Each structure stands twice: as C-alpha cells, then as structure tokens.
Amino acid sequence: MRKFTVGRDLVANTLTTVFTVPKGMHCDIKLIHMANNGTPTKEGSVKWYDSSQNVTVDFLNAYTFAKGETKSFDQLDFVLTENDQIKAISEAGSNMSVIVTFEMYPAIAAVNNFV
C-alpha cells in the first residue's frame, strides 16, 4: 500500500471531483478535511460516488462552516473501488478547500485478503 494526499480549492457552487480511483485499484480513505478559507459563514459538502451502484452518497452534507473554520475526519477507514470518486461542493460566494488522504493498493490484493 502507498499513502497519497490530494487537495483541491473548490470553485464555489460547482461540484468538483477531488479524485477518482484508478482502474484496477482500491483505496482506503483515512482522512477528509474541509476548510472555509475566510469567507463569511458558508455551507460545504463532501460526497462519495459509488461507480458500481451509480449512486452518490453524502459524507458531509451541507455542513455550515463559520469564517475560517475547518472540519477534519481522521478516524476513517472505508474502501473505494476503481472508478469511485470523492467530490466536494461549496456554497455560492465561498472560498473553501478539501483535502483527502488515502492508501491505494491493487484490487487483486483486496480479493486475496478474503481467500
């Protein structure tokens, strides 16, 4: 397994793909961090797109961030499979960012753990 961190400054009121799990890989999400970078109180959301089910699941749904507030989830351990995505969106007029840390490994390694 190899650990990665990705981050994005969000374009306000635009659903942004933070990352997509590459073909043949799985990811264990370890941390999701979202920050309001100084705008007045605004809402932000983080979503998981499950490509195998073609559904989007809210992880953090319209959380209200005060000016300069951050929110971290660092006790995570959920698995995304190939083509799954983490997406984020912030309210119009906001200046927000999101960071995700995860471990990535070949999908075959996940299958071998169950044998």
XYZ file of C-alpha atoms in Angstrom:
115
model
C 0.000 0.000 0.000
C 1.046 3.529 -0.675
C -0.330 6.643 1.033
C -1.431 9.682 -1.000
C -2.910 13.071 -0.199
C -4.826 15.188 -2.686
C -6.368 18.601 -2.231
C -8.497 20.996 -4.204
C -9.525 24.605 -3.890
C -13.223 24.485 -4.709
C -14.914 26.656 -7.281
C -17.938 27.985 -5.400
C -21.259 26.302 -6.200
C -19.574 23.788 -8.547
C -19.389 20.055 -7.828
C -15.671 19.246 -8.009
C -14.091 15.808 -8.325
C -11.296 15.648 -5.761
C -10.039 12.315 -7.100
C -11.078 9.174 -8.960
C -9.809 5.709 -8.024
C -7.746 4.426 -10.971
C -8.660 1.259 -12.862
C -7.542 -1.891 -11.066
C -7.027 -0.108 -7.743
C -8.783 0.202 -4.392
C -8.393 2.988 -1.831
C -8.813 3.098 1.932
C -9.886 6.621 2.876
C -8.060 7.736 6.031
C -8.782 11.474 6.320
C -11.150 14.050 4.876
C -10.573 17.684 5.791
C -12.620 20.668 4.613
C -11.908 24.328 5.313
C -13.644 27.656 4.912
C -10.733 29.867 3.906
C -12.061 33.104 5.315
C -15.414 33.796 3.712
C -18.432 34.525 5.917
C -20.470 31.530 7.093
C -20.988 29.125 4.175
C -22.031 25.507 3.619
C -19.847 22.744 2.220
C -20.470 19.104 1.295
C -18.323 16.053 0.542
C -19.745 13.172 -1.487
C -18.731 9.637 -2.463
C -19.710 8.497 -5.941
C -20.029 4.680 -5.952
C -19.499 3.751 -9.595
C -20.583 0.115 -9.134
C -24.041 1.247 -7.978
C -24.129 4.545 -9.912
C -25.145 6.412 -6.752
C -23.799 9.391 -4.863
C -23.700 9.190 -1.077
C -23.288 12.312 1.058
C -20.442 12.022 3.534
C -20.727 15.571 4.851
C -23.990 17.167 3.797
C -24.328 20.970 3.780
C -22.226 21.465 6.902
C -22.213 25.116 7.963
C -18.674 26.455 8.323
C -18.036 29.677 10.215
C -15.454 32.083 8.793
C -12.053 30.318 8.932
C -13.499 27.082 10.373
C -12.134 23.651 9.460
C -13.620 20.179 9.893
C -11.500 17.006 9.916
C -12.493 13.376 9.923
C -9.319 11.454 10.720
C -10.600 8.165 12.128
C -11.849 6.907 8.764
C -11.427 3.520 7.171
C -13.771 2.985 4.249
C -12.910 1.430 0.900
C -13.454 2.848 -2.558
C -13.094 0.652 -5.633
C -11.992 1.502 -9.167
C -13.775 4.476 -10.739
C -15.294 5.564 -7.406
C -14.872 9.272 -6.715
C -14.711 11.732 -3.861
C -16.429 15.006 -4.799
C -16.998 18.253 -2.951
C -19.078 21.383 -3.361
C -19.301 24.660 -1.501
C -21.970 27.321 -1.382
C -22.018 30.219 -3.869
C -19.715 33.043 -2.804
C -17.474 30.790 -0.724
C -13.725 30.195 -0.681
C -13.289 26.607 0.517
C -10.875 23.726 0.082
C -10.841 19.974 0.729
C -8.006 17.525 1.440
C -8.279 13.715 1.294
C -5.631 11.224 2.451
C -5.894 7.593 1.389
C -3.934 4.384 0.913
C -4.050 2.865 -2.554
C -3.394 -0.758 -3.487
C -4.113 -3.125 -6.392
C -7.651 -4.514 -6.415
C -6.311 -8.068 -6.536
C -4.731 -7.520 -3.100
C -8.181 -6.844 -1.675
C -9.534 -10.087 -3.134
C -6.572 -12.088 -1.827
C -7.280 -10.874 1.720
C -10.598 -12.762 1.644
C -9.192 -16.116 0.470
